[in-house]
Amino acid sequence: MCLINVKQLDVTYRVGYKTVFVLKNITLDIKSGEYVCVIGNNGAGKSTLIKTILGLEPISRGEIKINCSKNYISYLPQNNGISLDFPATVEEIVLSGTQSTKNKFKVLFYNKKNKIQARVAMEKAGINSLAKRRFGELSGGQQQRVLFARAIVKCPKILILDEPCTGLDHDTTEKFYELLSRVNSSDKTTIIMISHDLTAVKKFASKVVILNGDLKFCGSVDDWEKYNFCACGGNL
Amino acid sequence: MNINEIVNILSYPFMVRAIIVGILVSFCAALLGVVLILKRYALIGHGLSDVGFAALSLATTIGVSPIYVATPIVIIASFIIMYISQSKKINGDIAIGIFSTGALSFGVIITAFSKGFNMDVYSYMFGSILAMNKTDLVVSIFLSVIVIFTFILFYNRLFIISADEDFARAIGINIRFYQFLISLLTALTVVVGMRMMGTLLISSLIIFPAFIAKKFVRSFKYLVVLSALFSILCFVLGLIASLVFDLPTGAGIVLVNIIVLILCSVINCLLCIRKVAS
């Protein structure tokens, strides 16, 4: 089933009287259960693409169809979106991921089910022992796990990640990718991830998207091999 | 002034009104202050209080009860400031600067044209406990209950929006609605509090308690609770100080807040040093 359908997408911004294209004529389909890795050089429009899918950036032309409610989409941002001096415990942050806009008339307090969901997510991310700790005093890897737990707490159908392993050490990165792979295979969550880690992309991805302002490549890892795993748009 | 005299004064009807409204305003301001300082919107309260000053000057000139004129004007101004702040071309602080100086000069010009500066305007700017009549009391209680009830109802949403706006938007939460809700609640708090605290000092009720409480807490929930406690404590001590030393009420409360801030900063430093040493 086609879950996300991007059709002739342009994203632009204006500098004075000039229109600058960040993304030009992008057309791609993402199916349910796929593990999609988006790669490309800096400034290639990777973050813009996922932010446009999430509705954080406006579309200049074209359309994006998402065949599920926004309640089933989750997001792990590139730079930790939470300021380090923000006073919140790990539990509070993970619980906040259970919020939904499904029922507008529902009281906005957390119920027992939400608390169980949060505990399960923290268990999956291996951060149960950190539940009462302040988010800002955790290490980078632990913070990333907390945000990951928040992202998976609702068992989303689509999980979008923007360079989730930036700044993490080798072991933590490995563990994180394995965690992600488990979520993809056991919960059938569709994953869209921006990554510069080509080894991980080759190992885990079912589809590779290469951007350089426009779409340079979209296909399986086997097809990508024909291009010698070229990661930048220039040689494709 | 001995304790008996203070207790005597505190039992006068105007003082009872001032204490009820003061505690309610301190509570509302502390709740909102948490969201406003975490979202870096702390100066919105200051901009709105200057708009409140213009509204009060206008109300005095045309002879209408200030709260009826100030409420709609401050609410509309809060929406405009929030709308302009969302624009990528204009920063929020510029929008607040334009509004606050513009409103202040508008208020001063109206006052100058009507009857010049007098005690009324002085008490508007720096606060007076004599300012509250019975109608003000009823309206203030009504507006405060709206603010407190709305804050509790949307507590979890306000948490996620303060913590990570991009994530909240990504999961489908209507950020704009909550930004305007925060503006509305701030406007109501400013309107209720500015008679007693003074238009120039009301924003301190929003900024100080949350900032002081933030030094000691690890969770958002405790920040809200501690901020409310600090706010009410500083109000009561400030009110007593203003009676004992014959100070304008608003200035007395701000002074107590500053003393508590300094004390808490020192305690926090000592705690940190002890933690590092151990």
Short mmCIF file of C-alpha atoms in Angstrom, two decimals:
data_model
loop_
_atom_site.label_atom_id
_atom_site.label_comp_id
_atom_site.label_asym_id
_atom_site.label_seq_id
_atom_site.Cartn_x
_atom_site.Cartn_y
_atom_site.Cartn_z
CA MET A 1 0.00 0.00 0.00
CA CYS A 2 1.33 3.45 -0.95
CA LEU A 3 1.53 5.44 2.28
CA ILE A 4 3.13 8.66 1.11
CA ASN A 5 2.82 10.02 -2.40
CA VAL A 6 4.96 13.04 -3.31
CA LYS A 7 4.08 14.51 -6.68
CA GLN A 8 6.08 17.18 -8.58
CA LEU A 9 7.01 18.89 -5.35
CA ASP A 10 8.76 22.27 -5.42
CA VAL A 11 9.85 24.07 -2.27
CA THR A 12 11.19 27.59 -2.71
CA TYR A 13 12.06 30.64 -0.66
CA ARG A 14 12.54 34.23 -1.70
CA VAL A 15 15.69 36.32 -1.32
CA GLY A 16 14.67 39.86 -2.30
CA TYR A 17 13.18 39.46 -5.77
CA LYS A 18 14.93 36.13 -6.44
CA THR A 19 13.24 32.75 -5.97
CA VAL A 20 15.60 30.05 -4.74
CA PHE A 21 14.64 26.38 -5.26
CA VAL A 22 15.44 24.12 -2.30
CA LEU A 23 13.59 21.18 -3.87
CA LYS A 24 12.64 20.93 -7.52
CA ASN A 25 10.20 18.53 -9.12
CA ILE A 26 10.40 15.71 -6.58
CA THR A 27 8.15 12.72 -7.28
CA LEU A 28 8.34 9.60 -5.13
CA ASP A 29 6.21 6.96 -3.43
CA ILE A 30 6.78 5.41 -0.03
CA LYS A 31 5.02 2.14 0.74
CA SER A 32 3.84 0.87 4.09
CA GLY A 33 6.56 -0.93 6.08
CA GLU A 34 9.47 0.43 4.02
CA TYR A 35 12.73 1.57 5.58
CA VAL A 36 13.65 4.61 3.50
CA CYS A 37 17.00 6.37 3.86
CA VAL A 38 17.38 9.86 2.40
CA ILE A 39 20.97 10.79 1.58
CA GLY A 40 22.73 13.66 -0.14
CA ASN A 41 25.23 16.45 0.42
CA ASN A 42 24.72 19.35 2.80
CA GLY A 43 22.15 21.75 1.39
CA ALA A 44 20.66 19.06 -0.87
CA GLY A 45 17.18 19.59 0.63
CA LYS A 46 16.93 16.42 2.75
CA SER A 47 15.66 18.13 5.91
CA THR A 48 13.37 20.33 3.82
CA LEU A 49 11.84 17.24 2.20
CA ILE A 50 10.96 15.59 5.50
CA LYS A 51 9.81 18.86 7.05
CA THR A 52 7.52 19.38 4.08
CA ILE A 53 6.12 15.86 4.52
CA LEU A 54 5.55 16.67 8.21
CA GLY A 55 3.82 19.95 7.31
CA LEU A 56 6.50 22.09 8.98
CA GLU A 57 7.49 23.78 5.69
CA PRO A 58 5.03 25.13 3.11
CA ILE A 59 4.75 23.57 -0.35
CA SER A 60 5.39 25.96 -3.28
CA ARG A 61 4.09 23.63 -6.00
CA GLY A 62 2.95 20.02 -6.33
CA GLU A 63 1.35 17.91 -3.63
CA ILE A 64 2.02 15.42 -0.86
CA LYS A 65 -0.63 12.81 -0.13
CA ILE A 66 -0.36 10.91 3.14
CA ASN A 67 -2.77 7.99 3.42
CA CYS A 68 -3.06 8.04 7.18
CA SER A 69 -3.99 10.53 9.86
CA LYS A 70 -1.34 12.86 11.31
CA ASN A 71 -1.92 11.07 14.58
CA TYR A 72 0.00 8.09 13.21
CA ILE A 73 3.06 10.09 12.21
CA SER A 74 5.95 10.70 14.56
CA TYR A 75 9.18 12.64 14.33
CA LEU A 76 12.67 12.59 15.79
CA PRO A 77 14.30 15.94 15.03
CA GLN A 78 17.94 16.46 14.04
CA ASN A 79 18.98 18.83 16.76
CA ASN A 80 17.49 18.04 20.06
CA GLY A 81 14.43 20.30 19.92
CA ILE A 82 14.26 20.56 23.71
CA SER A 83 16.46 23.19 25.33
CA LEU A 84 18.87 21.69 27.89
CA ASP A 85 17.70 24.03 30.63
CA PHE A 86 14.07 23.03 30.09
CA PRO A 87 12.82 21.58 33.36
CA ALA A 88 11.19 18.26 32.44
CA THR A 89 11.68 14.68 33.54
CA VAL A 90 12.22 11.88 31.05
CA GLU A 91 8.78 10.50 31.95
CA GLU A 92 7.08 13.83 31.24
CA ILE A 93 8.73 14.06 27.82
CA VAL A 94 7.90 10.49 26.79
CA LEU A 95 4.30 10.88 28.01
CA SER A 96 3.91 14.03 25.94
CA GLY A 97 4.35 11.86 22.83
CA THR A 98 1.04 10.12 23.58
CA GLN A 99 -0.92 13.30 22.89
CA SER A 100 -3.15 13.10 19.88
CA THR A 101 -5.61 15.27 18.04
CA LYS A 102 -7.90 12.35 17.19
CA ASN A 103 -10.78 13.26 19.44
CA LYS A 104 -11.18 17.02 19.77
CA PHE A 105 -13.69 16.77 22.62
CA LYS A 106 -11.63 14.39 24.72
CA VAL A 107 -10.22 15.80 27.96
CA LEU A 108 -6.54 16.48 27.48
CA PHE A 109 -5.24 14.62 30.54
CA TYR A 110 -3.17 11.44 30.34
CA ASN A 111 -5.06 8.25 31.15
CA LYS A 112 -3.86 4.88 32.38
CA LYS A 113 -3.38 3.62 28.82
CA ASN A 114 -1.05 6.54 28.03
CA LYS A 115 1.04 5.78 31.10
CA ILE A 116 1.37 2.12 30.08
CA GLN A 117 2.31 3.18 26.53
CA ALA A 118 5.02 5.44 27.97
CA ARG A 119 6.40 2.65 30.14
CA VAL A 120 6.52 0.24 27.18
CA ALA A 121 8.27 2.82 25.00
CA MET A 122 10.84 3.57 27.72
CA GLU A 123 11.43 -0.15 28.10
CA LYS A 124 11.99 -0.53 24.33
CA ALA A 125 14.46 2.37 24.37
CA GLY A 126 16.15 1.01 27.50
CA ILE A 127 15.63 4.14 29.59
CA ASN A 128 13.31 2.87 32.34
CA SER A 129 15.88 3.65 35.01
CA LEU A 130 16.08 7.28 33.84
CA ALA A 131 12.34 8.00 34.14
CA LYS A 132 12.61 10.49 37.02
CA ARG A 133 15.83 12.16 35.84
CA ARG A 134 15.88 15.67 34.41
CA PHE A 135 16.25 15.58 30.61
CA GLY A 136 18.97 18.27 30.51
CA GLU A 137 21.35 16.35 32.80
CA LEU A 138 21.47 13.24 30.58
CA SER A 139 24.24 12.43 28.07
CA GLY A 140 23.68 13.00 24.34
CA GLY A 141 23.03 9.30 23.71
CA GLN A 142 20.55 9.05 26.57
CA GLN A 143 18.74 12.18 25.39
CA GLN A 144 18.46 10.67 21.91
CA ARG A 145 16.94 7.51 23.41
CA VAL A 146 14.42 9.62 25.33
CA LEU A 147 13.35 11.42 22.15
CA PHE A 148 13.21 8.08 20.38
CA ALA A 149 10.92 6.70 23.12
CA ARG A 150 8.71 9.79 22.72
CA ALA A 151 8.63 9.21 18.95
CA ILE A 152 7.55 5.54 19.20
CA VAL A 153 5.26 5.82 22.22
CA LYS A 154 2.09 5.87 20.10
CA CYS A 155 3.32 3.00 17.87
CA PRO A 156 3.23 5.31 14.83
CA LYS A 157 2.65 4.05 11.30
CA ILE A 158 5.28 6.47 9.99
CA LEU A 159 8.42 7.44 11.88
CA ILE A 160 10.50 10.26 10.42
CA LEU A 161 14.05 10.79 11.67
CA ASP A 162 16.47 13.58 10.81
CA GLU A 163 20.09 12.40 11.27
CA PRO A 164 19.30 10.69 14.58
CA CYS A 165 22.84 9.56 15.29
CA THR A 166 24.69 12.87 14.90
CA GLY A 167 27.16 13.22 17.78
CA LEU A 168 26.67 9.69 19.13
CA ASP A 169 29.57 7.30 19.70
CA HIS A 170 30.00 4.11 17.67
CA ASP A 171 28.44 1.68 20.16
CA THR A 172 25.44 3.89 20.90
CA THR A 173 24.91 4.42 17.16
CA GLU A 174 24.96 0.65 16.51
CA LYS A 175 22.46 0.02 19.29
CA PHE A 176 20.24 2.82 18.04
CA TYR A 177 20.13 1.41 14.49
CA GLU A 178 19.28 -2.04 15.83
CA LEU A 179 16.49 -0.55 17.93
CA LEU A 180 15.16 1.22 14.88
CA SER A 181 15.37 -1.93 12.79
CA ARG A 182 13.39 -3.87 15.43
CA VAL A 183 10.66 -1.20 15.40
CA ASN A 184 10.52 -1.46 11.60
CA SER A 185 10.36 -5.25 11.49
CA SER A 186 8.23 -6.06 14.55
CA ASP A 187 5.82 -3.10 14.65
CA LYS A 188 5.74 -2.69 10.81
CA THR A 189 6.48 1.02 11.25
CA THR A 190 7.45 2.80 8.03
CA ILE A 191 10.74 4.58 8.57
CA ILE A 192 12.02 7.62 6.72
CA MET A 193 15.47 8.58 7.91
CA ILE A 194 18.05 11.10 6.81
CA SER A 195 21.49 9.63 7.28
CA HIS A 196 25.12 10.18 6.31
CA ASP A 197 26.10 6.76 7.60
CA LEU A 198 26.34 4.75 4.35
CA THR A 199 27.24 1.50 6.10
CA ALA A 200 24.00 1.65 8.10
CA VAL A 201 22.05 2.62 4.98
CA LYS A 202 23.37 -0.45 3.10
CA LYS A 203 22.64 -2.70 6.08
CA PHE A 204 19.12 -1.60 7.01
CA ALA A 205 17.45 0.39 4.21
CA SER A 206 14.88 -1.12 1.87
CA LYS A 207 14.79 2.02 -0.26
CA VAL A 208 17.35 4.73 -0.90
CA VAL A 209 16.52 8.29 -1.96
CA ILE A 210 19.34 10.55 -3.12
CA LEU A 211 18.71 14.27 -3.33
CA ASN A 212 20.65 17.18 -4.71
CA GLY A 213 17.98 19.85 -5.02
CA ASP A 214 16.18 17.48 -7.38
CA LEU A 215 15.66 13.73 -7.08
CA LYS A 216 18.83 11.96 -8.27
CA PHE A 217 17.95 8.43 -7.35
CA CYS A 218 15.13 6.47 -5.79
CA GLY A 219 15.33 2.69 -5.60
CA SER A 220 16.45 -0.40 -3.70
CA VAL A 221 19.91 -0.92 -2.21
CA ASP A 222 20.62 -3.46 -5.01
CA ASP A 223 19.86 -0.85 -7.68
CA TRP A 224 21.99 1.66 -5.80
CA GLU A 225 24.92 -0.76 -5.89
CA LYS A 226 25.03 -0.34 -9.68
CA TYR A 227 26.13 3.24 -9.04
CA ASN A 228 28.89 2.07 -6.64
CA PHE A 229 26.91 3.38 -3.67
CA CYS A 230 27.46 6.94 -4.79
CA ALA A 231 25.99 9.18 -2.10
CA CYS A 232 26.06 12.58 -3.76
CA GLY A 233 23.88 13.70 -6.62
CA GLY A 234 26.70 14.84 -8.89
CA ASN A 235 27.72 11.45 -10.32
CA LEU A 236 24.29 9.94 -10.78
CA MET B 1 3.62 49.78 63.00
CA ASN B 2 3.09 46.76 65.28
CA ILE B 3 1.50 43.41 64.41
CA ASN B 4 -1.91 44.36 65.82
CA GLU B 5 -2.07 47.44 63.60
CA ILE B 6 -1.11 45.38 60.52
CA VAL B 7 -3.79 42.77 61.30
CA ASN B 8 -6.28 45.59 61.78
CA ILE B 9 -5.47 47.13 58.42
CA LEU B 10 -5.56 43.75 56.70
CA SER B 11 -9.16 43.27 57.85
CA TYR B 12 -10.47 46.44 56.15
CA PRO B 13 -12.83 45.62 53.24
CA PHE B 14 -10.56 47.28 50.65
CA MET B 15 -7.63 45.23 51.94
CA VAL B 16 -9.62 41.99 51.83
CA ARG B 17 -10.49 42.80 48.19
CA ALA B 18 -6.85 43.59 47.45
CA ILE B 19 -5.67 40.35 49.06
CA ILE B 20 -8.20 38.19 47.17
CA VAL B 21 -7.40 39.78 43.80
CA GLY B 22 -3.68 39.84 44.57
CA ILE B 23 -3.52 36.14 45.35
CA LEU B 24 -5.56 35.27 42.26
CA VAL B 25 -3.43 37.47 40.00
CA SER B 26 -0.20 36.13 41.48
CA PHE B 27 -1.43 32.59 40.89
CA CYS B 28 -2.48 33.29 37.26
CA ALA B 29 0.72 35.18 36.50
CA ALA B 30 2.87 32.40 37.94
CA LEU B 31 1.12 29.72 35.83
CA LEU B 32 1.45 31.73 32.64
CA GLY B 33 4.93 32.91 33.55
CA VAL B 34 6.14 29.31 33.35
CA VAL B 35 5.04 29.01 29.71
CA LEU B 36 6.05 32.55 28.79
CA ILE B 37 9.61 32.36 30.12
CA LEU B 38 10.19 28.89 28.68
CA LYS B 39 8.96 30.05 25.28
CA ARG B 40 10.97 33.28 25.53
CA TYR B 41 7.77 35.35 25.40
CA ALA B 42 8.40 36.95 28.80
CA LEU B 43 8.24 40.52 27.54
CA ILE B 44 4.79 40.13 26.01
CA GLY B 45 3.38 40.88 29.47
CA HIS B 46 5.42 44.09 29.59
CA GLY B 47 4.24 45.20 26.14
CA LEU B 48 0.64 44.48 27.09
CA SER B 49 0.87 46.39 30.36
CA ASP B 50 1.91 49.50 28.41
CA VAL B 51 -1.13 48.98 26.19
CA GLY B 52 -3.08 48.68 29.45
CA PHE B 53 -1.73 52.06 30.55
CA ALA B 54 -3.00 53.65 27.31
CA ALA B 55 -6.40 51.99 27.87
CA LEU B 56 -6.57 53.21 31.48
CA SER B 57 -5.72 56.77 30.41
CA LEU B 58 -8.44 56.58 27.78
CA ALA B 59 -10.96 55.18 30.30
CA THR B 60 -10.21 57.96 32.80
CA THR B 61 -10.57 60.61 30.11
CA ILE B 62 -13.94 59.36 28.88
CA GLY B 63 -15.10 58.47 32.39
CA VAL B 64 -15.72 54.73 32.03
CA SER B 65 -14.64 51.99 34.46
CA PRO B 66 -11.04 51.14 33.40
CA ILE B 67 -11.46 47.35 33.40
CA TYR B 68 -14.21 47.50 30.71
CA VAL B 69 -12.03 49.58 28.39
CA ALA B 70 -8.75 47.80 29.13
CA THR B 71 -10.01 44.22 28.71
CA PRO B 72 -10.95 44.38 24.98
CA ILE B 73 -8.07 46.70 24.04
CA VAL B 74 -5.40 44.57 25.74
CA ILE B 75 -6.84 41.34 24.31
CA ILE B 76 -6.82 42.78 20.76
CA ALA B 77 -3.26 44.09 21.28
CA SER B 78 -2.12 40.68 22.52
CA PHE B 79 -3.46 39.02 19.37
CA ILE B 80 -1.77 41.61 17.14
CA ILE B 81 1.57 41.25 18.97
CA MET B 82 1.39 37.44 18.69
CA TYR B 83 0.42 37.66 15.01
CA ILE B 84 3.33 39.98 14.20
CA SER B 85 5.71 37.84 16.28
CA GLN B 86 4.90 34.84 14.08
CA SER B 87 6.03 36.70 10.97
CA LYS B 88 9.47 35.61 9.82
CA LYS B 89 10.26 39.18 8.76
CA ILE B 90 9.71 40.85 12.16
CA ASN B 91 11.12 39.52 15.44
CA GLY B 92 8.83 39.27 18.44
CA ASP B 93 10.92 41.72 20.50
CA ILE B 94 10.60 44.36 17.77
CA ALA B 95 6.81 43.90 17.71
CA ILE B 96 6.68 44.28 21.51
CA GLY B 97 8.98 47.32 21.40
CA ILE B 98 6.81 49.07 18.81
CA PHE B 99 3.60 48.36 20.70
CA SER B 100 4.89 49.20 24.14
CA THR B 101 6.46 52.57 23.26
CA GLY B 102 3.58 53.46 20.94
CA ALA B 103 0.96 52.67 23.59
CA LEU B 104 2.88 54.47 26.33
CA SER B 105 3.14 57.67 24.28
CA PHE B 106 -0.54 57.40 23.29
CA GLY B 107 -1.49 57.13 26.99
CA VAL B 108 0.73 60.07 27.97
CA ILE B 109 -0.68 62.27 25.16
CA ILE B 110 -4.29 61.49 26.13
CA THR B 111 -3.51 62.22 29.78
CA ALA B 112 -1.77 65.48 28.89
CA PHE B 113 -4.75 66.59 26.79
CA SER B 114 -7.32 65.75 29.45
CA LYS B 115 -6.09 66.95 32.80
CA GLY B 116 -2.41 66.25 32.99
CA PHE B 117 -0.65 63.81 35.28
CA ASN B 118 -2.35 63.35 38.61
CA MET B 119 -2.54 60.77 41.36
CA ASP B 120 -4.75 58.47 39.26
CA VAL B 121 -2.13 58.06 36.57
CA TYR B 122 0.61 57.67 39.18
CA SER B 123 -1.33 54.85 40.83
CA TYR B 124 -1.97 53.21 37.43
CA MET B 125 1.72 53.18 36.70
CA PHE B 126 3.00 51.97 40.06
CA GLY B 127 0.00 50.26 41.62
CA SER B 128 -2.35 50.96 44.48
CA ILE B 129 -4.30 48.71 46.83
CA LEU B 130 -7.04 51.32 47.00
CA ALA B 131 -7.80 50.83 43.30
CA MET B 132 -10.17 47.87 43.63
CA ASN B 133 -13.91 48.48 44.06
CA LYS B 134 -16.55 45.73 44.39
CA THR B 135 -17.27 45.51 40.64
CA ASP B 136 -13.54 45.21 39.93
CA LEU B 137 -13.40 42.42 42.49
CA VAL B 138 -16.18 40.41 40.82
CA VAL B 139 -14.75 40.91 37.30
CA SER B 140 -11.24 40.07 38.52
CA ILE B 141 -12.38 36.83 40.18
CA PHE B 142 -14.29 35.86 37.03
CA LEU B 143 -11.31 36.52 34.72
CA SER B 144 -8.85 34.78 37.06
CA VAL B 145 -11.03 31.67 37.24
CA ILE B 146 -11.12 31.58 33.41
CA VAL B 147 -7.30 31.79 33.27
CA ILE B 148 -6.72 29.11 35.94
CA PHE B 149 -9.33 26.72 34.53
CA THR B 150 -8.04 27.08 30.95
CA PHE B 151 -4.43 26.56 32.06
CA ILE B 152 -5.30 23.35 33.93
CA LEU B 153 -7.44 22.06 31.05
CA PHE B 154 -4.69 22.61 28.46
CA TYR B 155 -1.76 21.86 30.79
CA ASN B 156 -0.40 18.93 28.74
CA ARG B 157 -0.71 20.81 25.46
CA LEU B 158 1.07 23.84 26.94
CA PHE B 159 3.84 21.50 28.13
CA ILE B 160 4.47 19.98 24.71
CA ILE B 161 4.33 23.37 22.96
CA SER B 162 6.77 24.87 25.46
CA ALA B 163 9.11 21.88 25.24
CA ASP B 164 9.28 21.21 21.51
CA GLU B 165 7.12 23.20 19.13
CA ASP B 166 8.30 21.38 15.98
CA PHE B 167 7.40 17.98 17.42
CA ALA B 168 4.01 19.25 18.53
CA ARG B 169 3.29 20.61 15.05
CA ALA B 170 4.53 17.39 13.44
CA ILE B 171 2.01 15.29 15.41
CA GLY B 172 -0.81 17.57 14.26
CA ILE B 173 -1.28 19.99 17.18
CA ASN B 174 -2.60 23.38 16.11
CA ILE B 175 0.25 25.53 17.40
CA ARG B 176 -1.30 28.82 16.30
CA PHE B 177 -4.44 28.20 18.38
CA TYR B 178 -2.37 27.65 21.53
CA GLN B 179 -0.14 30.65 20.83
CA PHE B 180 -3.24 32.83 20.69
CA LEU B 181 -4.63 31.12 23.77
CA ILE B 182 -1.43 31.99 25.66
CA SER B 183 -1.78 35.60 24.41
CA LEU B 184 -5.40 35.76 25.57
CA LEU B 185 -4.62 34.40 29.02
CA THR B 186 -1.67 36.79 29.40
CA ALA B 187 -3.88 39.71 28.37
CA LEU B 188 -6.51 38.75 30.97
CA THR B 189 -3.88 38.41 33.70
CA VAL B 190 -2.37 41.80 32.84
CA VAL B 191 -5.81 43.45 32.88
CA VAL B 192 -6.71 41.95 36.25
CA GLY B 193 -3.35 42.68 37.85
CA MET B 194 -2.41 46.09 36.51
CA ARG B 195 -4.59 48.15 38.89
CA MET B 196 -2.91 46.75 41.94
CA MET B 197 0.62 46.14 40.59
CA GLY B 198 0.72 49.12 38.27
CA THR B 199 1.12 48.91 34.52
CA LEU B 200 4.89 49.33 34.70
CA LEU B 201 5.37 46.49 37.20
CA ILE B 202 2.78 43.82 36.34
CA SER B 203 5.18 41.95 34.05
CA SER B 204 7.42 41.27 37.07
CA LEU B 205 4.69 38.99 38.45
CA ILE B 206 4.98 36.96 35.26
CA ILE B 207 8.78 36.82 35.09
CA PHE B 208 10.12 36.54 38.68
CA PRO B 209 8.30 33.54 40.23
CA ALA B 210 8.87 31.17 37.30
CA PHE B 211 12.50 32.28 36.96
CA ILE B 212 13.15 31.78 40.69
CA ALA B 213 11.40 28.38 40.76
CA LYS B 214 13.30 27.17 37.68
CA LYS B 215 16.51 27.13 39.73
CA PHE B 216 15.28 24.33 41.96
CA VAL B 217 13.12 21.94 39.95
CA ARG B 218 13.69 19.00 37.65
CA SER B 219 10.16 18.66 36.29
CA PHE B 220 7.63 20.92 34.60
CA LYS B 221 4.94 19.95 37.11
CA TYR B 222 7.03 21.05 40.08
CA LEU B 223 8.01 24.23 38.24
CA VAL B 224 4.33 25.19 37.96
CA VAL B 225 3.63 24.35 41.63
CA LEU B 226 6.75 26.05 43.04
CA SER B 227 6.31 29.09 40.83
CA ALA B 228 2.75 29.55 42.14
CA LEU B 229 3.95 29.20 45.74
CA PHE B 230 6.76 31.74 45.27
CA SER B 231 4.38 34.12 43.56
CA ILE B 232 1.79 34.08 46.34
CA LEU B 233 4.45 34.24 49.06
CA CYS B 234 6.16 37.25 47.44
CA PHE B 235 2.78 38.97 46.99
CA VAL B 236 1.82 38.59 50.65
CA LEU B 237 5.26 39.66 51.92
CA GLY B 238 5.31 42.56 49.42
CA LEU B 239 1.87 43.74 50.50
CA ILE B 240 2.90 43.72 54.17
CA ALA B 241 6.16 45.49 53.30
CA SER B 242 4.25 48.15 51.37
CA LEU B 243 2.03 48.75 54.44
CA VAL B 244 4.86 48.82 56.94
CA PHE B 245 7.18 51.05 54.90
CA ASP B 246 4.41 52.99 53.13
CA LEU B 247 5.55 51.96 49.62
CA PRO B 248 3.47 51.77 46.43
CA THR B 249 2.10 48.18 46.42
CA GLY B 250 3.52 47.13 43.05
CA ALA B 251 6.99 48.42 43.89
CA GLY B 252 6.92 46.66 47.28
CA ILE B 253 6.04 43.32 45.67
CA VAL B 254 8.75 43.69 43.02
CA LEU B 255 11.29 44.53 45.75
CA VAL B 256 10.39 41.36 47.68
CA ASN B 257 10.67 39.34 44.45
CA ILE B 258 14.17 40.74 43.85
CA ILE B 259 15.26 39.90 47.40
CA VAL B 260 13.88 36.33 47.06
CA LEU B 261 15.62 35.98 43.68
CA ILE B 262 18.98 37.00 45.16
CA LEU B 263 18.52 34.70 48.18
CA CYS B 264 17.51 31.75 45.97
CA SER B 265 20.44 32.34 43.61
CA VAL B 266 22.85 32.26 46.56
CA ILE B 267 21.22 29.09 47.98
CA ASN B 268 21.33 27.47 44.54
CA CYS B 269 25.04 28.32 44.17
CA LEU B 270 25.81 26.88 47.59
CA LEU B 271 23.90 23.70 46.74
CA CYS B 272 25.86 23.37 43.47
CA ILE B 273 29.20 23.87 45.26
CA ARG B 274 28.22 21.24 47.85
CA LYS B 275 27.20 18.81 45.11
CA VAL B 276 30.49 19.28 43.23
CA ALA B 277 32.48 18.89 46.46
CA SER B 278 30.72 15.66 47.41
#
